[in-house]
PDB file of C-alpha atoms and ligand atoms in Angstrom:
ATOM      1  CA  MET N   1      -0.100  -0.070  -0.378  1.00  0.00           C
ATOM      2  CA  LYS N   2       1.026   3.311  -0.713  1.00  0.00           C
ATOM      3  CA  SER N   3      -0.167   6.670   0.860  1.00  0.00           C
ATOM      4  CA  THR N   4       1.155  10.133  -0.504  1.00  0.00           C
ATOM      5  CA  GLN N   5       1.325  12.772   3.016  1.00  0.00           C
ATOM      6  CA  LYS N   6       0.400  16.003   1.769  1.00  0.00           C
ATOM      7  CA  PHE N   7       1.633  18.358   4.470  1.00  0.00           C
ATOM      8  CA  PRO N   8       4.247  17.932   6.377  1.00  0.00           C
ATOM      9  CA  ARG N   9       2.782  17.324   9.504  1.00  0.00           C
ATOM     10  CA  ARG N  10       4.827  19.682  12.241  1.00  0.00           C
ATOM     11  CA  ALA N  11       4.397  22.488  10.170  1.00  0.00           C
ATOM     12  CA  ALA N  12       3.444  25.496  12.054  1.00  0.00           C
ATOM     13  CA  ILE N  13       2.249  23.606  15.057  1.00  0.00           C
ATOM     14  CA  HIS N  14       2.895  25.042  17.770  1.00  0.00           C
ATOM     15  CA  LEU N  15       2.333  23.316  22.111  1.00  0.00           C
ATOM     16  CA  VAL N  16       1.155  26.806  24.384  1.00  0.00           C
ATOM     17  CA  GLU N  17      -0.118  25.968  28.041  1.00  0.00           C
ATOM     18  CA  GLU N  18      -3.425  28.562  27.381  1.00  0.00           C
ATOM     19  CA  LEU N  19      -4.951  30.236  24.738  1.00  0.00           C
ATOM     20  CA  ASP N  20      -3.724  33.541  24.740  1.00  0.00           C
ATOM     21  CA  ILE N  21      -5.275  35.341  21.433  1.00  0.00           C
ATOM     22  CA  GLU N  22      -3.587  38.641  22.287  1.00  0.00           C
ATOM     23  CA  THR N  23      -0.275  37.539  21.508  1.00  0.00           C
ATOM     24  CA  LEU N  24      -1.193  35.806  18.629  1.00  0.00           C
ATOM     25  CA  PRO N  25      -0.989  37.960  15.015  1.00  0.00           C
ATOM     26  CA  PRO N  26      -3.719  37.571  13.277  1.00  0.00           C
ATOM     27  CA  GLY N  27      -4.171  35.137  10.775  1.00  0.00           C
ATOM     28  CA  THR N  28      -4.895  31.056  11.011  1.00  0.00           C
ATOM     29  CA  HIS N  29      -2.788  28.993  13.626  1.00  0.00           C
ATOM     30  CA  ARG N  30      -2.343  25.260  14.932  1.00  0.00           C
ATOM     31  CA  LEU N  31      -1.957  24.930  18.233  1.00  0.00           C
ATOM     32  CA  ARG N  32      -1.485  21.668  20.903  1.00  0.00           C
ATOM     33  CA  LEU N  33      -2.865  22.862  23.815  1.00  0.00           C
ATOM     34  CA  GLU N  34      -1.855  21.258  26.847  1.00  0.00           C
ATOM     35  CA  LEU N  35      -4.099  20.133  29.341  1.00  0.00           C
ATOM     36  CA  GLY N  36      -2.754  17.266  31.540  1.00  0.00           C
ATOM     37  CA  GLU N  37      -0.350  15.164  31.728  1.00  0.00           C
ATOM     38  CA  ASP N  38      -0.742  11.377  30.781  1.00  0.00           C
ATOM     39  CA  GLY N  39       0.411   8.094  32.896  1.00  0.00           C
ATOM     40  CA  THR N  40       4.141   8.345  30.796  1.00  0.00           C
ATOM     41  CA  SER N  41       4.331  12.082  31.680  1.00  0.00           C
ATOM     42  CA  ALA N  42       4.175  12.895  28.598  1.00  0.00           C
ATOM     43  CA  PRO N  43       1.736  16.258  27.795  1.00  0.00           C
ATOM     44  CA  ILE N  44      -1.854  15.061  26.773  1.00  0.00           C
ATOM     45  CA  ARG N  45      -2.893  18.220  23.881  1.00  0.00           C
ATOM     46  CA  ALA N  46      -5.738  18.594  22.369  1.00  0.00           C
ATOM     47  CA  PRO N  47      -5.740  20.544  18.519  1.00  0.00           C
ATOM     48  CA  VAL N  48      -6.748  24.180  18.898  1.00  0.00           C
ATOM     49  CA  HIS N  49      -7.173  25.587  15.995  1.00  0.00           C
ATOM     50  CA  VAL N  50      -7.435  29.832  15.815  1.00  0.00           C
ATOM     51  CA  ILE N  51      -8.532  32.226  12.890  1.00  0.00           C
ATOM     52  CA  LYS N  52      -7.467  35.452  14.391  1.00  0.00           C
ATOM     53  CA  GLY N  53      -9.124  38.561  11.850  1.00  0.00           C
ATOM     54  CA  HIS N  54      -7.961  41.055  11.109  1.00  0.00           C
ATOM     55  CA  LYS N  55     -10.739  43.388  11.943  1.00  0.00           C
ATOM     56  CA  PRO N  56     -12.290  43.481  15.641  1.00  0.00           C
ATOM     57  CA  GLY N  57     -14.591  41.573  16.571  1.00  0.00           C
ATOM     58  CA  PRO N  58     -16.286  38.547  19.448  1.00  0.00           C
ATOM     59  CA  VAL N  59     -13.696  35.244  20.095  1.00  0.00           C
ATOM     60  CA  VAL N  60     -15.865  32.426  19.426  1.00  0.00           C
ATOM     61  CA  GLY N  61     -14.928  29.127  20.682  1.00  0.00           C
ATOM     62  CA  ILE N  62     -16.681  25.859  19.281  1.00  0.00           C
ATOM     63  CA  THR N  63     -15.624  22.662  20.897  1.00  0.00           C
ATOM     64  CA  ALA N  64     -16.310  18.987  19.856  1.00  0.00           C
ATOM     65  CA  ALA N  65     -15.801  15.838  20.857  1.00  0.00           C
ATOM     66  CA  ILE N  66     -15.936  16.391  24.576  1.00  0.00           C
ATOM     67  CA  HIS N  67     -17.477  13.642  24.729  1.00  0.00           C
ATOM     68  CA  GLY N  68     -14.651  11.539  23.139  1.00  0.00           C
ATOM     69  CA  ASN N  69     -17.234   9.742  21.022  1.00  0.00           C
ATOM     70  CA  GLU N  70     -19.134  12.211  19.335  1.00  0.00           C
ATOM     71  CA  VAL N  71     -17.670  12.882  15.690  1.00  0.00           C
ATOM     72  CA  ASN N  72     -19.645  15.059  13.987  1.00  0.00           C
ATOM     73  CA  GLY N  73     -18.676  18.301  15.205  1.00  0.00           C
ATOM     74  CA  ILE N  74     -14.999  17.146  14.600  1.00  0.00           C
ATOM     75  CA  PRO N  75     -15.509  17.204  10.312  1.00  0.00           C
ATOM     76  CA  THR N  76     -18.363  19.797  10.946  1.00  0.00           C
ATOM     77  CA  ILE N  77     -15.523  22.097  12.622  1.00  0.00           C
ATOM     78  CA  HIS N  78     -13.175  21.424   9.434  1.00  0.00           C
ATOM     79  CA  ARG N  79     -15.400  21.951   6.468  1.00  0.00           C
ATOM     80  CA  LEU N  80     -16.151  25.680   8.453  1.00  0.00           C
ATOM     81  CA  TYR N  81     -12.246  26.207   8.391  1.00  0.00           C
ATOM     82  CA  ARG N  82     -11.653  25.725   5.431  1.00  0.00           C
ATOM     83  CA  ARG N  83     -13.861  28.680   4.001  1.00  0.00           C
ATOM     84  CA  LEU N  84     -12.714  31.045   6.465  1.00  0.00           C
ATOM     85  CA  LYS N  85      -9.853  33.742   6.161  1.00  0.00           C
ATOM     86  CA  ALA N  86      -8.251  35.621   8.781  1.00  0.00           C
ATOM     87  CA  GLU N  87      -8.421  38.837   5.951  1.00  0.00           C
ATOM     88  CA  GLU N  88     -12.032  38.925   6.097  1.00  0.00           C
ATOM     89  CA  LEU N  89     -13.163  37.561   9.686  1.00  0.00           C
ATOM     90  CA  ALA N  90     -13.972  40.324  11.785  1.00  0.00           C
ATOM     91  CA  GLY N  91     -13.148  38.781  15.302  1.00  0.00           C
ATOM     92  CA  THR N  92     -11.622  35.378  16.239  1.00  0.00           C
ATOM     93  CA  VAL N  93     -13.440  32.109  16.162  1.00  0.00           C
ATOM     94  CA  VAL N  94     -10.932  28.881  18.634  1.00  0.00           C
ATOM     95  CA  ALA N  95     -11.955  25.367  17.355  1.00  0.00           C
ATOM     96  CA  ALA N  96     -10.535  22.065  20.331  1.00  0.00           C
ATOM     97  CA  ALA N  97     -11.456  19.342  18.098  1.00  0.00           C
ATOM     98  CA  PRO N  98     -11.498  16.255  20.315  1.00  0.00           C
ATOM     99  CA  VAL N  99     -11.309  18.272  23.138  1.00  0.00           C
ATOM    100  CA  ASN N 100     -11.604  14.435  24.874  1.00  0.00           C
ATOM    101  CA  VAL N 101      -8.026  13.361  23.529  1.00  0.00           C
ATOM    102  CA  PRO N 102      -8.525  10.490  25.764  1.00  0.00           C
ATOM    103  CA  GLY N 103     -11.441   8.804  25.205  1.00  0.00           C
ATOM    104  CA  PHE N 104     -11.438   9.992  21.589  1.00  0.00           C
ATOM    105  CA  LEU N 105      -8.086   7.893  21.194  1.00  0.00           C
ATOM    106  CA  ARG N 106     -10.556   5.163  23.547  1.00  0.00           C
ATOM    107  CA  ASN N 107     -13.627   5.309  20.855  1.00  0.00           C
ATOM    108  CA  GLN N 108     -15.424   6.320  24.295  1.00  0.00           C
ATOM    109  CA  ARG N 109     -18.129   9.024  25.848  1.00  0.00           C
ATOM    110  CA  GLU N 110     -16.332   9.358  29.064  1.00  0.00           C
ATOM    111  CA  TYR N 111     -12.237  10.167  29.857  1.00  0.00           C
ATOM    112  CA  SER N 112     -10.032   8.162  30.980  1.00  0.00           C
ATOM    113  CA  ASP N 113     -11.349   7.676  34.235  1.00  0.00           C
ATOM    114  CA  GLY N 114     -14.850   6.494  33.030  1.00  0.00           C
ATOM    115  CA  LYS N 115     -16.359   9.855  34.241  1.00  0.00           C
ATOM    116  CA  ASP N 116     -18.388  12.167  31.893  1.00  0.00           C
ATOM    117  CA  LEU N 117     -16.430  15.625  32.119  1.00  0.00           C
ATOM    118  CA  ASN N 118     -19.858  16.947  31.889  1.00  0.00           C
ATOM    119  CA  ARG N 119     -21.212  16.997  34.487  1.00  0.00           C
ATOM    120  CA  LEU N 120     -17.961  18.117  36.256  1.00  0.00           C
ATOM    121  CA  PHE N 121     -17.180  21.156  35.140  1.00  0.00           C
ATOM    122  CA  PRO N 122     -16.459  23.709  36.403  1.00  0.00           C
ATOM    123  CA  GLY N 123     -13.753  20.730  37.167  1.00  0.00           C
ATOM    124  CA  LYS N 124     -11.406  21.279  40.079  1.00  0.00           C
ATOM    125  CA  PRO N 125      -8.073  22.022  40.324  1.00  0.00           C
ATOM    126  CA  ASP N 126      -6.610  19.388  42.442  1.00  0.00           C
ATOM    127  CA  GLY N 127      -9.728  17.239  42.283  1.00  0.00           C
ATOM    128  CA  HIS N 128      -9.028  13.515  41.078  1.00  0.00           C
ATOM    129  CA  GLU N 129      -8.164  12.811  36.985  1.00  0.00           C
ATOM    130  CA  SER N 130     -11.563  14.409  35.277  1.00  0.00           C
ATOM    131  CA  GLN N 131     -12.515  16.448  37.452  1.00  0.00           C
ATOM    132  CA  VAL N 132      -8.442  18.199  36.584  1.00  0.00           C
ATOM    133  CA  TYR N 133      -9.167  17.894  32.758  1.00  0.00           C
ATOM    134  CA  ALA N 134     -12.286  19.594  33.042  1.00  0.00           C
ATOM    135  CA  HIS N 135     -10.508  22.299  34.939  1.00  0.00           C
ATOM    136  CA  ALA N 136      -7.520  22.656  32.130  1.00  0.00           C
ATOM    137  CA  ILE N 137     -10.287  23.356  29.466  1.00  0.00           C
ATOM    138  CA  MET N 138     -12.458  26.222  31.604  1.00  0.00           C
ATOM    139  CA  GLN N 139      -9.100  28.159  32.570  1.00  0.00           C
ATOM    140  CA  ARG N 140      -6.757  27.609  29.218  1.00  0.00           C
ATOM    141  CA  LEU N 141      -8.960  27.717  26.835  1.00  0.00           C
ATOM    142  CA  VAL N 142     -12.785  28.570  27.244  1.00  0.00           C
ATOM    143  CA  ARG N 143     -13.131  31.317  29.740  1.00  0.00           C
ATOM    144  CA  HIS N 144     -11.536  33.477  26.926  1.00  0.00           C
ATOM    145  CA  PHE N 145     -14.537  33.028  24.862  1.00  0.00           C
ATOM    146  CA  ASP N 146     -17.170  35.537  24.110  1.00  0.00           C
ATOM    147  CA  TYR N 147     -19.803  32.973  22.775  1.00  0.00           C
ATOM    148  CA  LEU N 148     -19.336  28.797  23.495  1.00  0.00           C
ATOM    149  CA  LEU N 149     -20.762  26.417  20.808  1.00  0.00           C
ATOM    150  CA  ASP N 150     -20.761  22.978  21.944  1.00  0.00           C
ATOM    151  CA  LEU N 151     -20.274  20.857  19.224  1.00  0.00           C
ATOM    152  CA  HIS N 152     -22.476  16.909  20.479  1.00  0.00           C
ATOM    153  CA  THR N 153     -24.195  14.024  19.704  1.00  0.00           C
ATOM    154  CA  ALA N 154     -26.674  11.458  20.767  1.00  0.00           C
ATOM    155  CA  SER N 155     -24.990   8.907  23.097  1.00  0.00           C
ATOM    156  CA  PHE N 156     -23.702   4.709  22.072  1.00  0.00           C
ATOM    157  CA  GLY N 157     -27.212   2.905  21.028  1.00  0.00           C
ATOM    158  CA  ARG N 158     -29.196   6.202  20.642  1.00  0.00           C
ATOM    159  CA  ILE N 159     -29.866   8.717  17.866  1.00  0.00           C
ATOM    160  CA  ASN N 160     -29.905  12.230  17.329  1.00  0.00           C
ATOM    161  CA  SER N 161     -31.909  15.362  14.858  1.00  0.00           C
ATOM    162  CA  LEU N 162     -29.751  17.883  14.436  1.00  0.00           C
ATOM    163  CA  TYR N 163     -30.995  19.933  17.319  1.00  0.00           C
ATOM    164  CA  ILE N 164     -30.306  23.003  19.501  1.00  0.00           C
ATOM    165  CA  ARG N 165     -30.456  22.997  23.344  1.00  0.00           C
ATOM    166  CA  ALA N 166     -29.879  25.992  24.584  1.00  0.00           C
ATOM    167  CA  ASP N 167     -32.044  28.538  27.331  1.00  0.00           C
ATOM    168  CA  MET N 168     -34.542  30.903  24.990  1.00  0.00           C
ATOM    169  CA  THR N 169     -35.020  32.445  27.694  1.00  0.00           C
ATOM    170  CA  ARG N 170     -31.743  34.306  26.944  1.00  0.00           C
ATOM    171  CA  PRO N 171     -31.561  37.021  23.925  1.00  0.00           C
ATOM    172  CA  LYS N 172     -28.254  36.585  22.937  1.00  0.00           C
ATOM    173  CA  ALA N 173     -28.262  32.987  23.140  1.00  0.00           C
ATOM    174  CA  ALA N 174     -32.104  31.869  21.730  1.00  0.00           C
ATOM    175  CA  GLU N 175     -30.698  34.353  18.218  1.00  0.00           C
ATOM    176  CA  LEU N 176     -28.241  32.298  18.326  1.00  0.00           C
ATOM    177  CA  ALA N 177     -30.215  28.893  17.490  1.00  0.00           C
ATOM    178  CA  ARG N 178     -32.508  30.142  15.563  1.00  0.00           C
ATOM    179  CA  VAL N 179     -29.896  31.912  13.070  1.00  0.00           C
ATOM    180  CA  ILE N 180     -27.800  27.876  12.637  1.00  0.00           C
ATOM    181  CA  SER N 181     -31.534  27.554  11.766  1.00  0.00           C
ATOM    182  CA  PRO N 182     -31.202  23.247  12.812  1.00  0.00           C
ATOM    183  CA  GLN N 183     -33.745  20.393  12.736  1.00  0.00           C
ATOM    184  CA  ILE N 184     -35.170  21.453  16.249  1.00  0.00           C
ATOM    185  CA  ILE N 185     -33.970  23.970  19.247  1.00  0.00           C
ATOM    186  CA  VAL N 186     -35.124  22.483  22.975  1.00  0.00           C
ATOM    187  CA  HIS N 187     -35.213  24.978  25.851  1.00  0.00           C
ATOM    188  CA  ASN N 188     -33.522  23.828  28.463  1.00  0.00           C
ATOM    189  CA  LEU N 189     -31.094  25.222  31.314  1.00  0.00           C
ATOM    190  CA  GLY N 190     -27.976  24.715  31.167  1.00  0.00           C
ATOM    191  CA  SER N 191     -27.566  22.148  33.955  1.00  0.00           C
ATOM    192  CA  ASP N 192     -24.904  21.078  36.846  1.00  0.00           C
ATOM    193  CA  GLY N 193     -21.830  20.208  35.381  1.00  0.00           C
ATOM    194  CA  THR N 194     -22.368  20.709  31.717  1.00  0.00           C
ATOM    195  CA  LEU N 195     -19.824  22.493  30.245  1.00  0.00           C
ATOM    196  CA  ARG N 196     -22.729  25.355  29.245  1.00  0.00           C
ATOM    197  CA  GLY N 197     -24.297  25.669  32.259  1.00  0.00           C
ATOM    198  CA  ALA N 198     -20.392  26.895  33.524  1.00  0.00           C
ATOM    199  CA  ALA N 199     -19.216  28.538  30.069  1.00  0.00           C
ATOM    200  CA  GLU N 200     -22.978  30.431  31.426  1.00  0.00           C
ATOM    201  CA  ASP N 201     -22.419  31.072  34.654  1.00  0.00           C
ATOM    202  CA  LEU N 202     -18.159  33.109  33.095  1.00  0.00           C
ATOM    203  CA  GLY N 203     -21.196  34.914  31.683  1.00  0.00           C
ATOM    204  CA  ILE N 204     -20.276  33.763  27.548  1.00  0.00           C
ATOM    205  CA  CYS N 205     -23.623  33.067  25.548  1.00  0.00           C
ATOM    206  CA  SER N 206     -23.884  29.444  25.237  1.00  0.00           C
ATOM    207  CA  ILE N 207     -25.209  26.781  23.021  1.00  0.00           C
ATOM    208  CA  THR N 208     -25.318  22.926  22.553  1.00  0.00           C
ATOM    209  CA  VAL N 209     -25.539  21.548  19.057  1.00  0.00           C
ATOM    210  CA  GLU N 210     -26.182  18.029  19.050  1.00  0.00           C
ATOM    211  CA  ILE N 211     -25.445  17.362  15.466  1.00  0.00           C
ATOM    212  CA  GLY N 212     -26.982  13.104  14.699  1.00  0.00           C
ATOM    213  CA  ASN N 213     -25.396   9.401  16.099  1.00  0.00           C
ATOM    214  CA  PRO N 214     -22.364   8.909  17.701  1.00  0.00           C
ATOM    215  CA  GLN N 215     -18.872   7.352  16.422  1.00  0.00           C
ATOM    216  CA  ARG N 216     -20.315   8.235  13.048  1.00  0.00           C
ATOM    217  CA  ALA N 217     -19.736  10.976  10.117  1.00  0.00           C
ATOM    218  CA  GLN N 218     -22.353  12.198   8.684  1.00  0.00           C
ATOM    219  CA  GLY N 219     -22.117  14.176   5.359  1.00  0.00           C
ATOM    220  CA  LYS N 220     -25.591  15.812   5.206  1.00  0.00           C
ATOM    221  CA  LEU N 221     -25.559  16.719   8.787  1.00  0.00           C
ATOM    222  CA  VAL N 222     -21.931  17.755   8.569  1.00  0.00           C
ATOM    223  CA  ARG N 223     -23.165  19.992   6.044  1.00  0.00           C
ATOM    224  CA  ASP N 224     -25.979  21.873   7.473  1.00  0.00           C
ATOM    225  CA  SER N 225     -24.568  22.422  11.255  1.00  0.00           C
ATOM    226  CA  SER N 226     -21.154  23.716   9.113  1.00  0.00           C
ATOM    227  CA  ALA N 227     -23.860  26.017   6.996  1.00  0.00           C
ATOM    228  CA  GLY N 228     -25.516  26.741  10.204  1.00  0.00           C
ATOM    229  CA  LEU N 229     -22.718  27.666  12.088  1.00  0.00           C
ATOM    230  CA  ARG N 230     -21.288  29.977   9.009  1.00  0.00           C
ATOM    231  CA  ASP N 231     -24.732  31.619   9.665  1.00  0.00           C
ATOM    232  CA  ALA N 232     -24.018  32.294  13.559  1.00  0.00           C
ATOM    233  CA  LEU N 233     -21.034  34.244  12.335  1.00  0.00           C
ATOM    234  CA  GLU N 234     -22.488  35.717   9.813  1.00  0.00           C
ATOM    235  CA  HIS N 235     -25.178  36.892  12.819  1.00  0.00           C
ATOM    236  CA  LEU N 236     -22.349  38.159  15.204  1.00  0.00           C
ATOM    237  CA  GLY N 237     -21.222  40.748  12.255  1.00  0.00           C
ATOM    238  CA  MET N 238     -17.533  38.349  12.150  1.00  0.00           C
ATOM    239  CA  VAL N 239     -18.633  37.426   7.920  1.00  0.00           C
ATOM    240  CA  THR N 240     -20.277  38.857   4.783  1.00  0.00           C
ATOM    241  CA  SER N 241     -23.308  36.075   3.582  1.00  0.00           C
ATOM    242  CA  ASP N 242     -21.785  33.701   1.472  1.00  0.00           C
ATOM    243  CA  GLU N 243     -24.654  31.838   0.474  1.00  0.00           C
ATOM    244  CA  GLU N 244     -28.764  31.668   0.789  1.00  0.00           C
ATOM    245  CA  ARG N 245     -29.256  28.954   2.742  1.00  0.00           C
ATOM    246  CA  ALA N 246     -33.990  27.464   2.758  1.00  0.00           C
ATOM    247  CA  PRO N 247     -35.589  29.063   4.568  1.00  0.00           C
ATOM    248  CA  PRO N 248     -34.935  26.972   8.087  1.00  0.00           C
ATOM    249  CA  ASP N 249     -38.482  24.686   9.040  1.00  0.00           C
ATOM    250  CA  THR N 250     -37.484  24.458  12.174  1.00  0.00           C
ATOM    251  CA  ILE N 251     -39.261  23.255  15.202  1.00  0.00           C
ATOM    252  CA  GLU N 252     -38.977  25.052  18.505  1.00  0.00           C
ATOM    253  CA  CYS N 253     -39.752  23.313  21.756  1.00  0.00           C
ATOM    254  CA  LYS N 254     -40.702  24.576  24.434  1.00  0.00           C
ATOM    255  CA  ARG N 255     -39.465  21.332  27.087  1.00  0.00           C
ATOM    256  CA  SER N 256     -38.858  18.769  26.724  1.00  0.00           C
ATOM    257  CA  PHE N 257     -38.082  14.721  27.909  1.00  0.00           C
ATOM    258  CA  TRP N 258     -37.005  11.778  27.930  1.00  0.00           C
ATOM    259  CA  LEU N 259     -40.038   8.315  27.920  1.00  0.00           C
ATOM    260  CA  TYR N 260     -38.243   5.105  29.855  1.00  0.00           C
ATOM    261  CA  THR N 261     -39.335   1.818  30.498  1.00  0.00           C
ATOM    262  CA  ASP N 262     -41.034   0.435  33.361  1.00  0.00           C
ATOM    263  CA  GLY N 263     -39.040  -3.008  32.721  1.00  0.00           C
ATOM    264  CA  GLY N 264     -37.112  -4.954  30.602  1.00  0.00           C
ATOM    265  CA  GLY N 265     -36.959  -7.145  26.967  1.00  0.00           C
ATOM    266  CA  ILE N 266     -36.296  -6.935  23.156  1.00  0.00           C
ATOM    267  CA  LEU N 267     -37.192  -2.509  23.041  1.00  0.00           C
ATOM    268  CA  GLU N 268     -39.034  -1.634  19.184  1.00  0.00           C
ATOM    269  CA  VAL N 269     -39.177   2.176  19.211  1.00  0.00           C
ATOM    270  CA  PHE N 270     -42.205   3.063  16.127  1.00  0.00           C
ATOM    271  CA  PRO N 271     -41.253   6.864  15.082  1.00  0.00           C
ATOM    272  CA  SER N 272     -38.552   7.840  13.318  1.00  0.00           C
ATOM    273  CA  LEU N 273     -37.049  10.982  14.487  1.00  0.00           C
ATOM    274  CA  ARG N 274     -39.212  14.992  13.722  1.00  0.00           C
ATOM    275  CA  ASP N 275     -42.559  13.154  13.821  1.00  0.00           C
ATOM    276  CA  ARG N 276     -45.424  14.618  14.815  1.00  0.00           C
ATOM    277  CA  ILE N 277     -46.685  12.455  17.497  1.00  0.00           C
ATOM    278  CA  GLU N 278     -50.354  13.160  18.779  1.00  0.00           C
ATOM    279  CA  GLN N 279     -51.501  11.832  22.690  1.00  0.00           C
ATOM    280  CA  GLY N 280     -51.875   8.652  23.102  1.00  0.00           C
ATOM    281  CA  GLN N 281     -50.534   7.310  19.837  1.00  0.00           C
ATOM    282  CA  PRO N 282     -48.495   4.184  20.450  1.00  0.00           C
ATOM    283  CA  VAL N 283     -44.617   5.413  20.442  1.00  0.00           C
ATOM    284  CA  ALA N 284     -42.659   2.009  21.044  1.00  0.00           C
ATOM    285  CA  GLN N 285     -43.117  -2.273  22.947  1.00  0.00           C
ATOM    286  CA  LEU N 286     -41.147  -4.126  25.356  1.00  0.00           C
ATOM    287  CA  ILE N 287     -40.956  -7.968  23.605  1.00  0.00           C
ATOM    288  CA  ASN N 288     -39.978 -10.929  25.782  1.00  0.00           C
ATOM    289  CA  GLU N 289     -37.996 -13.231  25.747  1.00  0.00           C
ATOM    290  CA  TRP N 290     -40.651 -15.942  24.382  1.00  0.00           C
ATOM    291  CA  GLY N 291     -41.259 -13.423  21.872  1.00  0.00           C
ATOM    292  CA  GLU N 292     -44.984 -11.427  23.387  1.00  0.00           C
ATOM    293  CA  VAL N 293     -45.386  -8.634  23.262  1.00  0.00           C
ATOM    294  CA  HIS N 294     -44.937  -7.682  27.632  1.00  0.00           C
ATOM    295  CA  ARG N 295     -45.472  -3.800  27.400  1.00  0.00           C
ATOM    296  CA  THR N 296     -46.386  -1.220  25.258  1.00  0.00           C
ATOM    297  CA  TYR N 297     -46.339   2.579  26.215  1.00  0.00           C
ATOM    298  CA  GLU N 298     -48.237   5.402  24.120  1.00  0.00           C
ATOM    299  CA  ALA N 299     -47.781   9.270  24.030  1.00  0.00           C
ATOM    300  CA  PRO N 300     -48.587  10.567  27.933  1.00  0.00           C
ATOM    301  CA  GLU N 301     -48.564  14.092  25.387  1.00  0.00           C
ATOM    302  CA  ALA N 302     -48.200  15.508  21.387  1.00  0.00           C
ATOM    303  CA  GLY N 303     -44.971  16.040  20.768  1.00  0.00           C
ATOM    304  CA  VAL N 304     -41.839  16.134  18.250  1.00  0.00           C
ATOM    305  CA  VAL N 305     -39.363  13.321  18.273  1.00  0.00           C
ATOM    306  CA  VAL N 306     -35.989  14.620  18.896  1.00  0.00           C
ATOM    307  CA  GLY N 307     -33.926  11.974  19.843  1.00  0.00           C
ATOM    308  CA  MET N 308     -34.868   8.223  19.978  1.00  0.00           C
ATOM    309  CA  ALA N 309     -32.816   4.730  21.673  1.00  0.00           C
ATOM    310  CA  THR N 310     -32.257   2.359  18.598  1.00  0.00           C
ATOM    311  CA  ASN N 311     -29.921  -0.124  21.054  1.00  0.00           C
ATOM    312  CA  PRO N 312     -32.473  -2.872  21.295  1.00  0.00           C
ATOM    313  CA  VAL N 313     -31.858  -4.554  24.324  1.00  0.00           C
ATOM    314  CA  ALA N 314     -33.786  -2.418  27.303  1.00  0.00           C
ATOM    315  CA  GLN N 315     -34.215  -2.792  31.247  1.00  0.00           C
ATOM    316  CA  SER N 316     -35.959  -1.453  33.618  1.00  0.00           C
ATOM    317  CA  GLY N 317     -35.324   2.277  32.775  1.00  0.00           C
ATOM    318  CA  SER N 318     -33.913   2.198  29.416  1.00  0.00           C
ATOM    319  CA  ARG N 319     -34.738   5.132  27.723  1.00  0.00           C
ATOM    320  CA  ILE N 320     -36.901   5.010  24.549  1.00  0.00           C
ATOM    321  CA  LEU N 321     -37.277   8.604  22.798  1.00  0.00           C
ATOM    322  CA  HIS N 322     -36.911  12.176  23.797  1.00  0.00           C
ATOM    323  CA  LEU N 323     -40.668  13.652  22.870  1.00  0.00           C
ATOM    324  CA  GLY N 324     -39.647  17.872  22.926  1.00  0.00           C
ATOM    325  CA  VAL N 325     -42.849  19.561  23.260  1.00  0.00           C
ATOM    326  CA  GLU N 326     -43.705  22.219  20.711  1.00  0.00           C
ATOM    327  CA  GLY N 327     -44.129  25.920  20.794  1.00  0.00           C
ATOM    328  CA  ARG N 328     -41.799  29.074  22.083  1.00  0.00           C
ATOM    329  CA  VAL N 329     -40.642  30.611  25.588  1.00  0.00           C
ATOM    330  CA  GLU N 330     -40.707  34.905  25.384  1.00  0.00           C
TER     331      GLU N 330
HETATM  332 ZN1  LIG S   1     -22.895  14.637  23.948  1.00  0.00          ZN
END
């Protein structure tokens, strides 16, 4: 087999211990940001791509793969960056992808100690392994942002639409969510321990973008998300308009919740992503070990399917589907 190496691997990559936008000249910068050390005393470094515009403007941070197996955000960022030019940019775009480097290398959601980083923010400088890593992400990277777009996907055994979680009572976050025109927007307060919640506590306008399914690079969702992020930069006055997109048909939800099983078996979920469900409509069934329908589940109220389980192995308390209740929060 013959492979060709188009770009020298070590070209113009700077090793840094903290993002310092002030000292960077306008232009494109490839950084490796140290976030800790591994068991061989080697630094754990996340790739951070900075495009600092020639004109002043806000700092927009984009993070992907805080959950290591949530990959779609990475090609989304790559696609966005190919079309950004420092000469035309007002402000700075900082993209860190993947953020959870140990998890990414293991194809796993969690950090190397098995903990979910996105429940541990803002982290602790003297805590356990994942708390220290979360703290480094906040202090060395995220606190320097004015805006945060945190890219995720569904978890293992589940699938998601292209949807945004944002606190829609915050006007700046709500506008940002709407201009990205995802398939669905769900009003949701950044809960304790999430990167979004910790960033909001620092006054950073933050939203979470959920892009489809884990451990995948899904072409259409990547293209749509990348175009949406570009529209977000345009909305913030950082880039000029390039291409007109079709008018959004985003469904807004004032709240959402998961339905769970109350038993175990083989789970069959009937609707598809983005289907609209009537109240009382059958949405799933559990088959017992003899092949008989064991339990059936109905939608407790009308809504739209935001995400759903695909893993058929259910125990008591397994997720069935994520139902969004339509409506705008003012
Ligand atoms: Zn995630």
